[in-house]
PDB file of C-alpha atoms in Angstrom:
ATOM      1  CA  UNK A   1     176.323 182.241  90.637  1.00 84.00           C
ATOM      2  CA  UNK A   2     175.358 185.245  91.668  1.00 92.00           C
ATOM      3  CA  UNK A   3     172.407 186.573  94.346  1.00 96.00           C
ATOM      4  CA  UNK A   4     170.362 189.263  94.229  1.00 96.00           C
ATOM      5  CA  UNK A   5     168.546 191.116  97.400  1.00 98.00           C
ATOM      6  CA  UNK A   6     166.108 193.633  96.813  1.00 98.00           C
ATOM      7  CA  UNK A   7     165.158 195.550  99.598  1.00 98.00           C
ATOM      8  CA  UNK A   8     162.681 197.935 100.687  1.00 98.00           C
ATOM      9  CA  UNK A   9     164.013 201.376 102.149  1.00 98.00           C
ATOM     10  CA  UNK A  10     161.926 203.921 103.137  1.00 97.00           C
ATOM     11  CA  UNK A  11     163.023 207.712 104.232  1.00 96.00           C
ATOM     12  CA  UNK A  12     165.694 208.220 101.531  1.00 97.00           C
ATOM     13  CA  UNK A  13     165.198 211.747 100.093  1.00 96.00           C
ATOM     14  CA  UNK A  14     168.374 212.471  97.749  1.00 96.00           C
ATOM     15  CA  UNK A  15     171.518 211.193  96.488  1.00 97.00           C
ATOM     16  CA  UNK A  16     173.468 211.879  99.342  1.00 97.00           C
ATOM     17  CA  UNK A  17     171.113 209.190 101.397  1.00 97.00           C
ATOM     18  CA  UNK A  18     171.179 206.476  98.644  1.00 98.00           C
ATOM     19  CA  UNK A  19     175.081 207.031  99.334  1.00 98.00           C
ATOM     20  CA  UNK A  20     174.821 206.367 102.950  1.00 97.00           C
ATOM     21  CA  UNK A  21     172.622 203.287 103.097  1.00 98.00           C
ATOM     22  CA  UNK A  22     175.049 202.048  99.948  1.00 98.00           C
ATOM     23  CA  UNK A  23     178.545 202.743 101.908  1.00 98.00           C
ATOM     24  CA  UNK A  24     176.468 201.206 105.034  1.00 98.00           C
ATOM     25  CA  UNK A  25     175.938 197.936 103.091  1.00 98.00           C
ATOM     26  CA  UNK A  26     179.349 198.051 101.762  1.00 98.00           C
ATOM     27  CA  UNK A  27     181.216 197.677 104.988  1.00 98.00           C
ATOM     28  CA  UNK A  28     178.715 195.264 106.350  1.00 98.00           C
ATOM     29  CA  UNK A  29     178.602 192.711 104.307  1.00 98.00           C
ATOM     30  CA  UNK A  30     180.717 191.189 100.872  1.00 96.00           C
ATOM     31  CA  UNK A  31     178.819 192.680  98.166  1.00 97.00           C
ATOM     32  CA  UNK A  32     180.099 193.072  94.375  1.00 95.00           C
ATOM     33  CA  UNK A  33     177.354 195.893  93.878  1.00 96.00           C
ATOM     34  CA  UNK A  34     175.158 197.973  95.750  1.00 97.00           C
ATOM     35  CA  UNK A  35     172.306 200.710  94.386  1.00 98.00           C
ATOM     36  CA  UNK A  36     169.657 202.838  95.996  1.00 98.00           C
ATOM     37  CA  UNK A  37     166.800 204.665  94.479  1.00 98.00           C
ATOM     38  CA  UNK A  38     165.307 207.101  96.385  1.00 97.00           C
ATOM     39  CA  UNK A  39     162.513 207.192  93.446  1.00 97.00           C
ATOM     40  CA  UNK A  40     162.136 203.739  94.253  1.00 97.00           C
ATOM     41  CA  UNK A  41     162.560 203.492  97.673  1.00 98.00           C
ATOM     42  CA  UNK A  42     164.303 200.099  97.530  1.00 98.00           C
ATOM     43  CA  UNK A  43     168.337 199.160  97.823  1.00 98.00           C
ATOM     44  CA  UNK A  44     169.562 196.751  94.891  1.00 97.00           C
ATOM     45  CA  UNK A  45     172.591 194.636  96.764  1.00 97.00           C
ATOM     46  CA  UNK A  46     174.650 191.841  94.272  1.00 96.00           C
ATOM     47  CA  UNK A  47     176.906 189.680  96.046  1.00 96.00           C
ATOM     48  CA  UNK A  48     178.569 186.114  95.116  1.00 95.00           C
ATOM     49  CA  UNK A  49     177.360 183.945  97.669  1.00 94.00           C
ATOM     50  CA  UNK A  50     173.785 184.033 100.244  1.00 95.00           C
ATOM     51  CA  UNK A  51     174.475 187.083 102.793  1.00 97.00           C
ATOM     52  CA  UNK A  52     173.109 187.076 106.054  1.00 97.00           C
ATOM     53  CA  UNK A  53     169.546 189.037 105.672  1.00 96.00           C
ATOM     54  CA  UNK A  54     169.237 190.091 109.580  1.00 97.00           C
ATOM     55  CA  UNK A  55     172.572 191.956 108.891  1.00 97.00           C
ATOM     56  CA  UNK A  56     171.725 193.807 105.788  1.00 98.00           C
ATOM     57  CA  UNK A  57     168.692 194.549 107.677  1.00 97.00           C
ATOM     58  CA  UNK A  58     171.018 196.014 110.907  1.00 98.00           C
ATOM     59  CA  UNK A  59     173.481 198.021 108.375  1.00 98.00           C
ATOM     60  CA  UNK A  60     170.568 199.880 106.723  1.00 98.00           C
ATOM     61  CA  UNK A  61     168.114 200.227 110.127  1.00 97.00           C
ATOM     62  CA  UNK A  62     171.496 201.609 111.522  1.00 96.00           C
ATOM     63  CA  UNK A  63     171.534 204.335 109.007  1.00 95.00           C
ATOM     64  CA  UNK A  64     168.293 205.404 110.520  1.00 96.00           C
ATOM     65  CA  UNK A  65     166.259 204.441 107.198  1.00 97.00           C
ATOM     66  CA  UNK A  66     163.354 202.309 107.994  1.00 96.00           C
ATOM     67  CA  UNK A  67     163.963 198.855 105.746  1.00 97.00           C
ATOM     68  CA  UNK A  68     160.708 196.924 104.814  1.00 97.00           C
ATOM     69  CA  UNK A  69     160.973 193.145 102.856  1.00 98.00           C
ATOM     70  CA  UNK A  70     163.843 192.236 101.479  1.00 98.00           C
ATOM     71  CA  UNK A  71     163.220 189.956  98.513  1.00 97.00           C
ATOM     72  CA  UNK A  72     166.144 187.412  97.418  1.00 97.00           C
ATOM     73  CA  UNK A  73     166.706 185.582  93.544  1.00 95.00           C
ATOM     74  CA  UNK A  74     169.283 184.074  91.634  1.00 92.00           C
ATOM     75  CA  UNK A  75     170.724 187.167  89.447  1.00 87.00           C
ATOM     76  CA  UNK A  76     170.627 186.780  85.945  1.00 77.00           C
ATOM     77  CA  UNK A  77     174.238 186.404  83.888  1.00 68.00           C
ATOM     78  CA  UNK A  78     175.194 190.176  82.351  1.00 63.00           C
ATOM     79  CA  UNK A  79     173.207 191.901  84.913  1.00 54.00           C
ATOM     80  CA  UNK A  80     174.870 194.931  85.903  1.00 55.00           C
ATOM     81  CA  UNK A  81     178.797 193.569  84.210  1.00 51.00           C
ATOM     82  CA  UNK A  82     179.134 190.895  86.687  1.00 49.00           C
ATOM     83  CA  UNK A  83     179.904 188.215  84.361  1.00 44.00           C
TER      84      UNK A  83
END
């Protein structure tokens, strides 16, 4: 099984800042995947078992991005190539 957190990140204004908050979640936490969209202003994080929400909060806050709900769901099977 795999989770899915969707959170809300506001502030990002290019690629180089969806690259920050994602190497920020990336040596935070155990992901498998992380994406940011900018255009979206939300952070897409996959990872294999529940993570610790406070601390996904910290690592992206700590970028200096301001991080709104985070939103968590059982990720469907061939999202992204996890299978």
């Amino acid at each position: 099984m795999m989770w899915k957190y969707t959170v809300q990140v506001e502030g990002m204004m290019c690629g180089m800042c969806e690259n920050h908050v994602n190497d920020a979640v990336r040596k935070a936490l155990p992901v498998k995947k992380v994406a940011s969209s900018r255009k979206k202003g939300e952070t897409t994080v996959f990872a294999a078992q529940p993570l610790d929400e406070d601390a996904l909060r910290a690592a992206i806050a700590a970028t200096g991005y301001e991080v709104g709900s985070i939103r968590c769901e059982e990720a469907k099977k061939g999202l992204l190539g996890w299978q």
